Amino acid sequence: MNAQEKDELLAQAVRLREEGHPEQARERLLSLTAAFPEAVDVAYQTAWVHDVLGLEAEAVPYYERSLQDDGLGEEDRRGALLGLGSTYRVLGRFGQAVETLRQGVSEFPDDGALQTFLAMALFNTGEHHEATQLLLRLVAATSDSPHVQRYRPAIEHYAADLTRTM
């Protein structure tokens, strides 16, 4: 099988997942993974389909493989970092979740989803102060509620030091 055939089969598997046939997509992706064990795009899609099926533990090695080098495009890398961090968190691997999601936020600082998942992982590690700060800043920056926007400067100010009083 050549690279063009791989890309066509990968696209078919992605379509199957997107159209609600994750088990069929998984079968195809596992075959592709066997044929192209170093292909990071195949590894990423294989991880994703395992997550969709609730097979988080099986997803981890595929996510890890997909992030081994810089072979993924920007959006897929963003998704792989979020997927791996979230999967670590679901599996109770909170330290790894924080580390992975911090890396994601570092690479994609404007990604509110990465920030939100990092806040959840920080909560799980007992870092409630930082988790709340992240979420307050995100709400202030992204909410289109006129009530939140009216108080945005105050929210951002207090988020900087939640323990400070007068």
PDB file of C-alpha atoms in Angstrom:
ATOM      1  CA  MET A   1       0.000   0.000   0.000  1.00  0.00           C
ATOM      2  CA  ASN A   2       1.385   3.415  -0.943  1.00  0.00           C
ATOM      3  CA  ALA A   3       0.995   6.818   0.766  1.00  0.00           C
ATOM      4  CA  GLN A   4      -1.879   7.903  -1.487  1.00  0.00           C
ATOM      5  CA  GLU A   5      -3.843   4.746  -0.720  1.00  0.00           C
ATOM      6  CA  LYS A   6      -3.140   5.259   2.987  1.00  0.00           C
ATOM      7  CA  ASP A   7      -4.496   8.806   2.818  1.00  0.00           C
ATOM      8  CA  GLU A   8      -7.639   7.638   1.003  1.00  0.00           C
ATOM      9  CA  LEU A   9      -8.287   4.863   3.531  1.00  0.00           C
ATOM     10  CA  LEU A  10      -7.620   7.264   6.398  1.00  0.00           C
ATOM     11  CA  ALA A  11     -10.146   9.732   4.981  1.00  0.00           C
ATOM     12  CA  GLN A  12     -12.715   6.934   4.669  1.00  0.00           C
ATOM     13  CA  ALA A  13     -12.171   5.905   8.278  1.00  0.00           C
ATOM     14  CA  VAL A  14     -12.557   9.500   9.478  1.00  0.00           C
ATOM     15  CA  ARG A  15     -15.799   9.792   7.506  1.00  0.00           C
ATOM     16  CA  LEU A  16     -17.096   6.615   9.115  1.00  0.00           C
ATOM     17  CA  ARG A  17     -16.366   8.014  12.581  1.00  0.00           C
ATOM     18  CA  GLU A  18     -17.957  11.362  11.725  1.00  0.00           C
ATOM     19  CA  GLU A  19     -21.044   9.641  10.301  1.00  0.00           C
ATOM     20  CA  GLY A  20     -21.604   7.654  13.489  1.00  0.00           C
ATOM     21  CA  HIS A  21     -19.897   4.361  12.646  1.00  0.00           C
ATOM     22  CA  PRO A  22     -16.958   4.371  15.060  1.00  0.00           C
ATOM     23  CA  GLU A  23     -16.594   0.594  15.325  1.00  0.00           C
ATOM     24  CA  GLN A  24     -16.156   0.271  11.546  1.00  0.00           C
ATOM     25  CA  ALA A  25     -13.756   3.216  11.607  1.00  0.00           C
ATOM     26  CA  ARG A  26     -11.773   1.538  14.386  1.00  0.00           C
ATOM     27  CA  GLU A  27     -11.393  -1.677  12.388  1.00  0.00           C
ATOM     28  CA  ARG A  28     -10.029   0.242   9.407  1.00  0.00           C
ATOM     29  CA  LEU A  29      -7.764   2.396  11.535  1.00  0.00           C
ATOM     30  CA  LEU A  30      -6.276  -0.619  13.305  1.00  0.00           C
ATOM     31  CA  SER A  31      -5.442  -2.126   9.894  1.00  0.00           C
ATOM     32  CA  LEU A  32      -3.884   1.151   8.801  1.00  0.00           C
ATOM     33  CA  THR A  33      -1.899   1.349  12.020  1.00  0.00           C
ATOM     34  CA  ALA A  34      -0.509  -2.127  11.389  1.00  0.00           C
ATOM     35  CA  ALA A  35       0.499  -1.135   7.853  1.00  0.00           C
ATOM     36  CA  PHE A  36       1.849   2.317   8.838  1.00  0.00           C
ATOM     37  CA  PRO A  37       2.997   2.064  12.473  1.00  0.00           C
ATOM     38  CA  GLU A  38       4.978   5.330  12.314  1.00  0.00           C
ATOM     39  CA  ALA A  39       2.260   7.434  10.649  1.00  0.00           C
ATOM     40  CA  VAL A  40       1.304  10.089  13.212  1.00  0.00           C
ATOM     41  CA  ASP A  41      -1.901  11.037  11.385  1.00  0.00           C
ATOM     42  CA  VAL A  42      -3.104   7.434  11.531  1.00  0.00           C
ATOM     43  CA  ALA A  43      -2.112   7.194  15.193  1.00  0.00           C
ATOM     44  CA  TYR A  44      -4.057  10.366  16.012  1.00  0.00           C
ATOM     45  CA  GLN A  45      -7.220   9.205  14.254  1.00  0.00           C
ATOM     46  CA  THR A  46      -6.891   5.777  15.884  1.00  0.00           C
ATOM     47  CA  ALA A  47      -6.643   7.414  19.308  1.00  0.00           C
ATOM     48  CA  TRP A  48      -9.660   9.593  18.579  1.00  0.00           C
ATOM     49  CA  VAL A  49     -11.875   6.688  17.555  1.00  0.00           C
ATOM     50  CA  HIS A  50     -10.907   4.770  20.694  1.00  0.00           C
ATOM     51  CA  ASP A  51     -11.951   7.790  22.768  1.00  0.00           C
ATOM     52  CA  VAL A  52     -15.267   7.969  20.917  1.00  0.00           C
ATOM     53  CA  LEU A  53     -15.873   4.326  21.785  1.00  0.00           C
ATOM     54  CA  GLY A  54     -15.048   4.870  25.471  1.00  0.00           C
ATOM     55  CA  LEU A  55     -11.808   2.912  25.158  1.00  0.00           C
ATOM     56  CA  GLU A  56      -9.653   5.583  26.783  1.00  0.00           C
ATOM     57  CA  ALA A  57      -6.883   3.284  28.022  1.00  0.00           C
ATOM     58  CA  GLU A  58      -6.459   1.904  24.501  1.00  0.00           C
ATOM     59  CA  ALA A  59      -6.372   5.447  23.087  1.00  0.00           C
ATOM     60  CA  VAL A  60      -3.346   6.565  25.127  1.00  0.00           C
ATOM     61  CA  PRO A  61      -0.535   4.825  23.209  1.00  0.00           C
ATOM     62  CA  TYR A  62      -1.933   6.092  19.916  1.00  0.00           C
ATOM     63  CA  TYR A  63      -2.125   9.673  21.218  1.00  0.00           C
ATOM     64  CA  GLU A  64       1.411   9.371  22.560  1.00  0.00           C
ATOM     65  CA  ARG A  65       2.680   8.043  19.240  1.00  0.00           C
ATOM     66  CA  SER A  66       0.910  10.822  17.339  1.00  0.00           C
ATOM     67  CA  LEU A  67       2.783  13.432  19.378  1.00  0.00           C
ATOM     68  CA  GLN A  68       6.240  11.844  19.124  1.00  0.00           C
ATOM     69  CA  ASP A  69       7.430  14.276  16.478  1.00  0.00           C
ATOM     70  CA  ASP A  70       6.197  17.378  14.710  1.00  0.00           C
ATOM     71  CA  GLY A  71       4.446  15.425  11.955  1.00  0.00           C
ATOM     72  CA  LEU A  72       0.887  16.465  12.795  1.00  0.00           C
ATOM     73  CA  GLY A  73      -0.610  19.623  11.368  1.00  0.00           C
ATOM     74  CA  GLU A  74      -1.451  22.413  13.789  1.00  0.00           C
ATOM     75  CA  GLU A  75      -5.132  21.542  14.294  1.00  0.00           C
ATOM     76  CA  ASP A  76      -4.446  17.834  14.686  1.00  0.00           C
ATOM     77  CA  ARG A  77      -1.624  18.560  17.163  1.00  0.00           C
ATOM     78  CA  ARG A  78      -3.982  20.788  19.142  1.00  0.00           C
ATOM     79  CA  GLY A  79      -6.585  18.017  19.147  1.00  0.00           C
ATOM     80  CA  ALA A  80      -4.066  15.353  20.107  1.00  0.00           C
ATOM     81  CA  LEU A  81      -2.789  17.387  23.063  1.00  0.00           C
ATOM     82  CA  LEU A  82      -6.341  18.016  24.260  1.00  0.00           C
ATOM     83  CA  GLY A  83      -7.366  14.410  23.644  1.00  0.00           C
ATOM     84  CA  LEU A  84      -4.357  12.938  25.435  1.00  0.00           C
ATOM     85  CA  GLY A  85      -4.602  15.348  28.365  1.00  0.00           C
ATOM     86  CA  SER A  86      -8.318  14.738  28.745  1.00  0.00           C
ATOM     87  CA  THR A  87      -7.838  10.986  28.463  1.00  0.00           C
ATOM     88  CA  TYR A  88      -5.110  11.002  31.121  1.00  0.00           C
ATOM     89  CA  ARG A  89      -7.504  12.925  33.388  1.00  0.00           C
ATOM     90  CA  VAL A  90     -10.373  10.483  32.827  1.00  0.00           C
ATOM     91  CA  LEU A  91      -8.003   7.618  33.658  1.00  0.00           C
ATOM     92  CA  GLY A  92      -6.952   9.305  36.916  1.00  0.00           C
ATOM     93  CA  ARG A  93      -3.477  10.119  35.633  1.00  0.00           C
ATOM     94  CA  PHE A  94      -3.836  13.708  36.815  1.00  0.00           C
ATOM     95  CA  GLY A  95      -0.167  14.728  36.846  1.00  0.00           C
ATOM     96  CA  GLN A  96       0.275  13.600  33.252  1.00  0.00           C
ATOM     97  CA  ALA A  97      -2.955  15.368  32.336  1.00  0.00           C
ATOM     98  CA  VAL A  98      -1.705  18.658  33.793  1.00  0.00           C
ATOM     99  CA  GLU A  99       1.673  18.299  32.080  1.00  0.00           C
ATOM    100  CA  THR A 100       0.120  17.526  28.684  1.00  0.00           C
ATOM    101  CA  LEU A 101      -2.532  20.227  28.905  1.00  0.00           C
ATOM    102  CA  ARG A 102       0.029  22.809  30.070  1.00  0.00           C
ATOM    103  CA  GLN A 103       2.036  21.976  26.971  1.00  0.00           C
ATOM    104  CA  GLY A 104      -1.109  22.459  24.893  1.00  0.00           C
ATOM    105  CA  VAL A 105      -1.886  25.830  26.474  1.00  0.00           C
ATOM    106  CA  SER A 106       1.742  26.849  25.989  1.00  0.00           C
ATOM    107  CA  GLU A 107       1.591  26.015  22.280  1.00  0.00           C
ATOM    108  CA  PHE A 108      -1.969  27.305  21.775  1.00  0.00           C
ATOM    109  CA  PRO A 109      -2.493  30.048  24.389  1.00  0.00           C
ATOM    110  CA  ASP A 110      -5.762  31.272  22.875  1.00  0.00           C
ATOM    111  CA  ASP A 111      -7.455  27.863  22.938  1.00  0.00           C
ATOM    112  CA  GLY A 112     -10.213  28.057  25.522  1.00  0.00           C
ATOM    113  CA  ALA A 113     -10.917  24.323  25.363  1.00  0.00           C
ATOM    114  CA  LEU A 114      -7.329  23.495  26.336  1.00  0.00           C
ATOM    115  CA  GLN A 115      -7.535  26.026  29.170  1.00  0.00           C
ATOM    116  CA  THR A 116     -10.805  24.527  30.390  1.00  0.00           C
ATOM    117  CA  PHE A 117      -9.482  20.971  30.393  1.00  0.00           C
ATOM    118  CA  LEU A 118      -6.320  22.183  32.137  1.00  0.00           C
ATOM    119  CA  ALA A 119      -8.491  23.796  34.817  1.00  0.00           C
ATOM    120  CA  MET A 120     -10.283  20.478  35.355  1.00  0.00           C
ATOM    121  CA  ALA A 121      -6.970  18.622  35.674  1.00  0.00           C
ATOM    122  CA  LEU A 122      -5.629  21.284  38.052  1.00  0.00           C
ATOM    123  CA  PHE A 123      -8.739  20.816  40.181  1.00  0.00           C
ATOM    124  CA  ASN A 124      -8.001  17.080  40.299  1.00  0.00           C
ATOM    125  CA  THR A 125      -4.455  17.750  41.535  1.00  0.00           C
ATOM    126  CA  GLY A 126      -5.700  20.082  44.253  1.00  0.00           C
ATOM    127  CA  GLU A 127      -4.544  23.233  42.495  1.00  0.00           C
ATOM    128  CA  HIS A 128      -7.906  24.922  42.961  1.00  0.00           C
ATOM    129  CA  HIS A 129      -6.548  28.464  43.007  1.00  0.00           C
ATOM    130  CA  GLU A 130      -4.912  28.178  39.565  1.00  0.00           C
ATOM    131  CA  ALA A 131      -7.916  26.289  38.162  1.00  0.00           C
ATOM    132  CA  THR A 132     -10.284  29.033  39.271  1.00  0.00           C
ATOM    133  CA  GLN A 133      -7.981  31.744  37.925  1.00  0.00           C
ATOM    134  CA  LEU A 134      -7.909  30.081  34.517  1.00  0.00           C
ATOM    135  CA  LEU A 135     -11.667  29.750  34.379  1.00  0.00           C
ATOM    136  CA  LEU A 136     -12.328  33.307  35.569  1.00  0.00           C
ATOM    137  CA  ARG A 137      -9.972  34.719  32.944  1.00  0.00           C
ATOM    138  CA  LEU A 138     -11.587  32.556  30.281  1.00  0.00           C
ATOM    139  CA  VAL A 139     -15.094  33.632  31.254  1.00  0.00           C
ATOM    140  CA  ALA A 140     -14.061  37.292  31.282  1.00  0.00           C
ATOM    141  CA  ALA A 141     -12.396  37.007  27.888  1.00  0.00           C
ATOM    142  CA  THR A 142     -14.959  34.900  26.048  1.00  0.00           C
ATOM    143  CA  SER A 143     -18.369  35.543  27.556  1.00  0.00           C
ATOM    144  CA  ASP A 144     -20.745  37.549  25.425  1.00  0.00           C
ATOM    145  CA  SER A 145     -22.996  38.157  28.396  1.00  0.00           C
ATOM    146  CA  PRO A 146     -23.356  41.920  28.832  1.00  0.00           C
ATOM    147  CA  HIS A 147     -23.472  41.359  32.596  1.00  0.00           C
ATOM    148  CA  VAL A 148     -20.102  39.581  32.587  1.00  0.00           C
ATOM    149  CA  GLN A 149     -18.603  42.117  30.203  1.00  0.00           C
ATOM    150  CA  ARG A 150     -19.712  44.990  32.435  1.00  0.00           C
ATOM    151  CA  TYR A 151     -17.609  43.497  35.240  1.00  0.00           C
ATOM    152  CA  ARG A 152     -14.783  42.143  33.086  1.00  0.00           C
ATOM    153  CA  PRO A 153     -12.096  44.461  34.519  1.00  0.00           C
ATOM    154  CA  ALA A 154     -13.087  43.509  38.071  1.00  0.00           C
ATOM    155  CA  ILE A 155     -13.190  39.782  37.240  1.00  0.00           C
ATOM    156  CA  GLU A 156      -9.738  39.942  35.651  1.00  0.00           C
ATOM    157  CA  HIS A 157      -8.388  41.989  38.557  1.00  0.00           C
ATOM    158  CA  TYR A 158      -9.673  39.589  41.210  1.00  0.00           C
ATOM    159  CA  ALA A 159      -8.625  36.538  39.213  1.00  0.00           C
ATOM    160  CA  ALA A 160      -5.011  37.688  39.576  1.00  0.00           C
ATOM    161  CA  ASP A 161      -5.178  37.188  43.351  1.00  0.00           C
ATOM    162  CA  LEU A 162      -8.275  35.444  44.627  1.00  0.00           C
ATOM    163  CA  THR A 163      -7.124  35.501  48.247  1.00  0.00           C
ATOM    164  CA  ARG A 164      -6.506  39.245  48.445  1.00  0.00           C
ATOM    165  CA  THR A 165      -8.912  41.230  50.571  1.00  0.00           C
ATOM    166  CA  MET A 166      -9.020  44.837  51.717  1.00  0.00           C
TER     167      MET A 166
END
